[in-house]
C-alpha cells in the first residue's frame, strides 16, 4: 500500500515509529507536511499538490495534525477524503475532538462520566458558575488548550474570580470544572485502536503539580484498566467517531471521569510505558480498512 503520514516534523518519535511499522509491513510510506499541500478544488476533480506535484495513488493517510494547525490540517484531510483515500481519523471527528466543549457535549449524551463542567458567555455570573461546580478548588480551562497549557487550578473562590475575569478580559473562551482531588495529580490514558484498548498508562504529575501531562514533567507507568475504565474508553471513542484515539480519564470516587479524547495521540509515552508496538496496531488497522 501507499501510505502518507501527514506530519510537520519527520523527526518526531510518533512519525518515525509509524514509518518503521509501515516499512516492516512492506508498505510504501511518505511523510508529507500538510501545510505545504495545495488544495485544488474544481468540478468533480479534487486534487492535492505537494511541492508542485500531484499526489496520486495513495491508499491511506495517517493525520498527525497539531492543535495549532487544525484548520489547514483538517482541510487537507478532508481533501484526501474527497479523493477517496482512507484516513485513520475522519476530518469531522478530528475537528470535533479539538473542541473540549463540543466533545464533552457528545460524551455526556453518550452517558459517560465527566467532571461537572460549566461553559458560560455571560461574564457577570462568575459567582454562580463557581458555586455550581462546588466552589474552589476548581479547574479553569481554555477551550482549545493542549499539553496542559491553559489549564489552571484556582485554589480559592477569589483566585477563581480573578482568573475568570482575566480570561474574559482577553476574550478567551473557557470551561469551569469541578476539581477531582481523589485523582491526586494523576490521570489514565487508554490508547484505542479500532474498538480495542491496545495499551493503557497512568500518568502522574511531578511533585506539586496537578496536571499529569508528560509535557509538563509527568511520568508514565503501565496500568491494567478496570472493566469500567475500559468500557468508558471504548464508548468515548465510539461516540466521537474516532478509530484511533487516546482517551484521558480521571479515577474518581464515582468511577472513571473522561477529561478529553485526543485524536492525534503521541506514541512515545504509551510505547515506552507499555512496551507495546502501538504503531503496528495502527498500520494493521489501515490494512483491515483499505
Ligand atoms: P490538556 O488538553 O491541556 O491536556 P486536560 O483537560 O487534559 O487539558 O487537563 C490537563 C491535566 O490536568 C489532566 O491530564 C489532569 O491531570 C489535570 N486535570 C484536568 N482537569 C482536571 C479536573 N477537573 N480535576 C483534576 N485534575 C484535572
Ligand atoms: Mg490532556
Tab-separated table of C-alpha atoms in Angstrom, residues 3-248:
chain	number	residue	atom	x	y	z
A	3	UNK	CA	0.593	5.334	2.989
A	4	UNK	CA	1.031	9.032	3.674
A	5	UNK	CA	1.761	10.357	7.139
A	6	UNK	CA	0.622	13.948	7.462
A	7	UNK	CA	3.140	15.413	9.843
A	8	UNK	CA	5.034	18.660	10.101
A	9	UNK	CA	8.068	17.074	11.677
A	10	UNK	CA	9.612	13.855	10.292
A	11	UNK	CA	11.880	13.597	13.355
A	12	UNK	CA	9.120	13.175	15.919
A	13	UNK	CA	9.071	9.826	17.716
A	14	UNK	CA	5.478	9.093	16.634
A	15	UNK	CA	6.175	9.865	12.986
A	16	UNK	CA	9.352	7.778	12.989
A	17	UNK	CA	7.654	4.798	14.605
A	18	UNK	CA	4.779	4.885	12.114
A	19	UNK	CA	7.284	4.917	9.241
A	20	UNK	CA	9.144	1.971	10.782
A	21	UNK	CA	5.965	-0.039	11.315
A	22	UNK	CA	4.715	0.643	7.779
A	23	UNK	CA	8.043	-0.373	6.230
A	24	UNK	CA	8.165	-3.508	8.373
A	25	UNK	CA	4.758	-4.475	6.987
A	26	UNK	CA	6.090	-3.912	3.448
A	27	UNK	CA	4.242	-0.711	2.647
A	28	UNK	CA	5.494	2.333	0.846
A	29	UNK	CA	5.338	5.323	3.133
A	30	UNK	CA	5.868	9.041	2.706
A	31	UNK	CA	5.795	11.910	5.180
A	32	UNK	CA	4.038	14.996	3.927
A	33	UNK	CA	3.804	18.352	5.640
A	34	UNK	CA	0.109	19.260	5.466
A	35	UNK	CA	0.919	22.964	5.490
A	36	UNK	CA	2.880	22.557	2.266
A	37	UNK	CA	-0.044	20.952	0.438
A	38	UNK	CA	-2.118	22.941	-2.013
A	39	UNK	CA	-5.755	22.020	-2.165
A	40	UNK	CA	-7.198	22.162	-5.675
A	41	UNK	CA	-10.946	22.499	-5.872
A	42	UNK	CA	-12.790	22.273	-9.137
A	43	UNK	CA	-15.773	20.443	-10.544
A	44	UNK	CA	-15.562	16.787	-9.530
A	45	UNK	CA	-11.819	16.608	-9.626
A	46	UNK	CA	-10.375	17.075	-6.157
A	47	UNK	CA	-6.585	17.141	-6.130
A	48	UNK	CA	-3.646	17.964	-3.906
A	49	UNK	CA	-0.352	19.449	-4.977
A	50	UNK	CA	2.747	18.896	-2.880
A	51	UNK	CA	5.958	20.663	-3.840
A	52	UNK	CA	4.461	21.302	-7.270
A	53	UNK	CA	3.451	17.695	-7.954
A	54	UNK	CA	0.090	15.961	-7.832
A	55	UNK	CA	-0.258	13.484	-5.004
A	56	UNK	CA	-1.700	10.349	-6.565
A	57	UNK	CA	-2.367	6.688	-5.889
A	58	UNK	CA	-2.447	6.999	-2.133
A	59	UNK	CA	-4.327	4.266	-0.256
A	60	UNK	CA	-4.370	5.723	3.231
A	61	UNK	CA	-3.340	8.729	5.276
A	62	UNK	CA	-2.388	8.949	8.934
A	63	UNK	CA	-3.073	12.519	10.038
A	64	UNK	CA	-0.794	13.767	12.822
A	65	UNK	CA	-2.230	17.253	12.945
A	66	UNK	CA	-1.006	19.534	15.715
A	67	UNK	CA	-3.530	21.687	17.555
A	68	UNK	CA	-2.030	24.903	16.184
A	69	UNK	CA	-2.688	23.847	12.577
A	70	UNK	CA	-6.121	22.273	12.989
A	71	UNK	CA	-7.825	24.472	10.402
A	72	UNK	CA	-5.467	23.913	7.480
A	73	UNK	CA	-4.602	20.377	8.519
A	74	UNK	CA	-8.210	19.229	8.568
A	75	UNK	CA	-8.865	20.915	5.210
A	76	UNK	CA	-6.085	18.724	3.767
A	77	UNK	CA	-7.509	15.604	5.439
A	78	UNK	CA	-10.949	16.441	4.014
A	79	UNK	CA	-9.435	16.800	0.561
A	80	UNK	CA	-7.860	13.342	0.789
A	81	UNK	CA	-11.265	12.023	1.831
A	82	UNK	CA	-12.798	13.638	-1.261
A	83	UNK	CA	-10.161	11.776	-3.277
A	84	UNK	CA	-11.489	8.541	-1.677
A	85	UNK	CA	-8.363	7.976	0.377
A	86	UNK	CA	-8.838	6.179	3.715
A	87	UNK	CA	-7.943	8.311	6.734
A	88	UNK	CA	-7.198	6.849	10.160
A	89	UNK	CA	-9.041	9.878	11.563
A	90	UNK	CA	-12.061	11.338	9.809
A	91	UNK	CA	-11.764	15.079	9.322
A	92	UNK	CA	-15.116	15.655	11.041
A	93	UNK	CA	-14.121	13.670	14.093
A	94	UNK	CA	-10.767	15.439	14.195
A	95	UNK	CA	-12.376	18.883	14.285
A	96	UNK	CA	-14.893	17.796	16.916
A	97	UNK	CA	-12.207	16.339	19.173
A	98	UNK	CA	-10.293	19.632	19.156
A	99	UNK	CA	-13.082	21.470	20.917
A	100	UNK	CA	-13.272	20.419	24.567
A	101	UNK	CA	-16.791	21.773	24.982
A	102	UNK	CA	-18.236	20.072	21.922
A	103	UNK	CA	-16.540	16.786	22.818
A	104	UNK	CA	-17.903	16.885	26.362
A	105	UNK	CA	-21.400	17.519	24.992
A	106	UNK	CA	-21.139	14.451	22.755
A	107	UNK	CA	-19.707	12.343	25.598
A	108	UNK	CA	-22.407	13.439	28.015
A	109	UNK	CA	-25.081	12.423	25.511
A	110	UNK	CA	-23.431	9.010	25.304
A	111	UNK	CA	-23.866	8.675	29.084
A	112	UNK	CA	-20.193	8.907	30.050
A	113	UNK	CA	-18.970	10.233	33.387
A	114	UNK	CA	-17.091	13.536	33.427
A	115	UNK	CA	-16.221	16.251	35.919
A	116	UNK	CA	-19.109	18.672	36.345
A	117	UNK	CA	-18.441	21.383	33.768
A	118	UNK	CA	-19.847	24.848	33.065
A	119	UNK	CA	-19.457	26.963	29.968
A	120	UNK	CA	-20.786	30.457	30.032
A	121	UNK	CA	-20.662	33.510	27.892
A	122	UNK	CA	-22.208	35.755	30.497
A	123	UNK	CA	-19.334	37.245	32.435
A	124	UNK	CA	-21.449	38.727	35.244
A	125	UNK	CA	-22.328	35.278	36.590
A	126	UNK	CA	-18.868	34.403	37.836
A	127	UNK	CA	-20.030	33.702	41.404
A	128	UNK	CA	-22.851	31.474	40.190
A	129	UNK	CA	-20.531	29.464	37.970
A	130	UNK	CA	-18.105	28.949	40.819
A	131	UNK	CA	-20.928	27.789	43.101
A	132	UNK	CA	-22.284	25.396	40.528
A	133	UNK	CA	-19.080	23.352	40.364
A	134	UNK	CA	-18.964	23.257	44.176
A	135	UNK	CA	-16.719	26.255	44.806
A	136	UNK	CA	-12.913	26.312	44.942
A	137	UNK	CA	-10.686	24.499	44.408
A	138	UNK	CA	-11.808	24.302	40.782
A	139	UNK	CA	-10.254	23.977	37.365
A	140	UNK	CA	-10.448	26.571	34.597
A	141	UNK	CA	-9.525	25.512	31.054
A	142	UNK	CA	-9.093	27.236	27.762
A	143	UNK	CA	-11.438	25.549	25.292
A	144	UNK	CA	-8.683	24.829	22.830
A	145	UNK	CA	-5.707	24.337	25.102
A	146	UNK	CA	-3.415	21.330	24.855
A	147	UNK	CA	-0.497	19.688	26.671
A	148	UNK	CA	-1.672	21.120	29.975
A	149	UNK	CA	-1.117	24.718	28.887
A	150	UNK	CA	-4.220	26.772	29.573
A	151	UNK	CA	-5.373	24.554	32.463
A	152	UNK	CA	-5.436	26.396	35.762
A	153	UNK	CA	-6.221	25.208	39.291
A	154	UNK	CA	-7.883	28.000	41.253
A	155	UNK	CA	-7.489	27.164	44.933
A	156	UNK	CA	-9.800	29.830	46.344
A	157	UNK	CA	-13.007	31.465	45.129
A	158	UNK	CA	-11.152	34.776	44.916
A	159	UNK	CA	-8.462	33.271	42.708
A	160	UNK	CA	-11.150	31.667	40.532
A	161	UNK	CA	-12.912	35.002	40.124
A	162	UNK	CA	-9.706	36.798	39.176
A	163	UNK	CA	-8.684	34.151	36.657
A	164	UNK	CA	-12.155	34.100	35.072
A	165	UNK	CA	-12.183	37.876	34.852
A	166	UNK	CA	-8.735	37.861	33.287
A	167	UNK	CA	-9.730	35.263	30.677
A	168	UNK	CA	-12.964	37.142	29.991
A	169	UNK	CA	-10.990	40.342	29.503
A	170	UNK	CA	-8.839	38.570	26.925
A	171	UNK	CA	-11.977	37.219	25.256
A	172	UNK	CA	-10.638	33.722	25.754
A	173	UNK	CA	-13.316	31.052	25.972
A	174	UNK	CA	-13.019	28.774	28.961
A	175	UNK	CA	-14.818	25.994	30.754
A	176	UNK	CA	-15.004	25.776	34.522
A	177	UNK	CA	-14.748	22.345	36.036
A	178	UNK	CA	-15.143	20.661	39.370
A	179	UNK	CA	-11.693	19.699	40.691
A	180	UNK	CA	-11.358	15.937	41.184
A	181	UNK	CA	-8.947	15.780	44.080
A	182	UNK	CA	-9.052	11.982	44.553
A	183	UNK	CA	-7.112	11.611	41.316
A	184	UNK	CA	-4.096	13.109	43.143
A	185	UNK	CA	-2.403	14.671	40.153
A	186	UNK	CA	-2.702	11.516	38.054
A	187	UNK	CA	-4.819	10.533	35.081
A	188	UNK	CA	-5.054	7.481	32.897
A	189	UNK	CA	-4.749	7.278	29.162
A	190	UNK	CA	-6.293	4.436	27.224
A	191	UNK	CA	-4.998	4.115	23.675
A	192	UNK	CA	-7.832	2.859	21.491
A	193	UNK	CA	-7.405	1.356	18.038
A	194	UNK	CA	-10.405	0.010	16.166
A	195	UNK	CA	-12.603	-0.703	19.172
A	196	UNK	CA	-9.847	-2.201	21.343
A	197	UNK	CA	-7.680	-0.750	24.062
A	198	UNK	CA	-4.173	-1.571	22.774
A	199	UNK	CA	-2.337	-0.014	25.713
A	200	UNK	CA	-3.003	1.962	28.863
A	201	UNK	CA	-0.843	4.050	31.144
A	202	UNK	CA	-1.158	6.049	34.284
A	203	UNK	CA	0.449	9.478	34.211
A	204	UNK	CA	1.490	11.127	37.431
A	205	UNK	CA	2.218	14.837	37.535
A	206	UNK	CA	5.524	15.909	39.003
A	207	UNK	CA	5.559	16.825	42.701
A	208	UNK	CA	3.274	19.754	43.467
A	209	UNK	CA	1.670	19.687	40.008
A	210	UNK	CA	-1.985	18.708	39.482
A	211	UNK	CA	-1.544	18.361	35.723
A	212	UNK	CA	-0.258	14.940	34.758
A	213	UNK	CA	0.734	15.830	31.166
A	214	UNK	CA	4.075	14.321	30.145
A	215	UNK	CA	4.863	17.682	28.506
A	216	UNK	CA	4.542	19.265	31.958
A	217	UNK	CA	7.006	16.845	33.523
A	218	UNK	CA	4.643	13.984	34.381
A	219	UNK	CA	5.805	10.373	34.306
A	220	UNK	CA	4.046	7.328	32.871
A	221	UNK	CA	3.686	3.721	34.008
A	222	UNK	CA	1.738	0.821	32.569
A	223	UNK	CA	-1.654	0.165	34.147
A	224	UNK	CA	-4.285	-2.538	33.950
A	225	UNK	CA	-7.661	-0.882	33.339
A	226	UNK	CA	-10.743	-1.966	35.249
A	227	UNK	CA	-13.642	-3.214	33.104
A	228	UNK	CA	-15.457	0.031	33.832
A	229	UNK	CA	-12.494	2.102	32.626
A	230	UNK	CA	-12.033	0.022	29.507
A	231	UNK	CA	-15.730	0.263	28.651
A	232	UNK	CA	-15.718	4.022	29.203
A	233	UNK	CA	-12.729	4.438	26.867
A	234	UNK	CA	-14.309	2.357	24.111
A	235	UNK	CA	-17.639	4.108	24.446
A	236	UNK	CA	-15.956	7.534	24.276
A	237	UNK	CA	-14.017	6.586	21.130
A	238	UNK	CA	-17.191	5.336	19.519
A	239	UNK	CA	-19.265	8.381	20.499
A	240	UNK	CA	-16.678	10.699	18.934
A	241	UNK	CA	-16.268	8.521	15.833
A	242	UNK	CA	-12.534	8.024	16.375
A	243	UNK	CA	-10.954	4.767	15.175
A	244	UNK	CA	-7.685	5.738	16.814
A	245	UNK	CA	-7.520	7.940	19.885
A	246	UNK	CA	-6.155	8.488	23.353
A	247	UNK	CA	-8.913	8.655	25.947
A	248	UNK	CA	-7.904	10.543	29.095
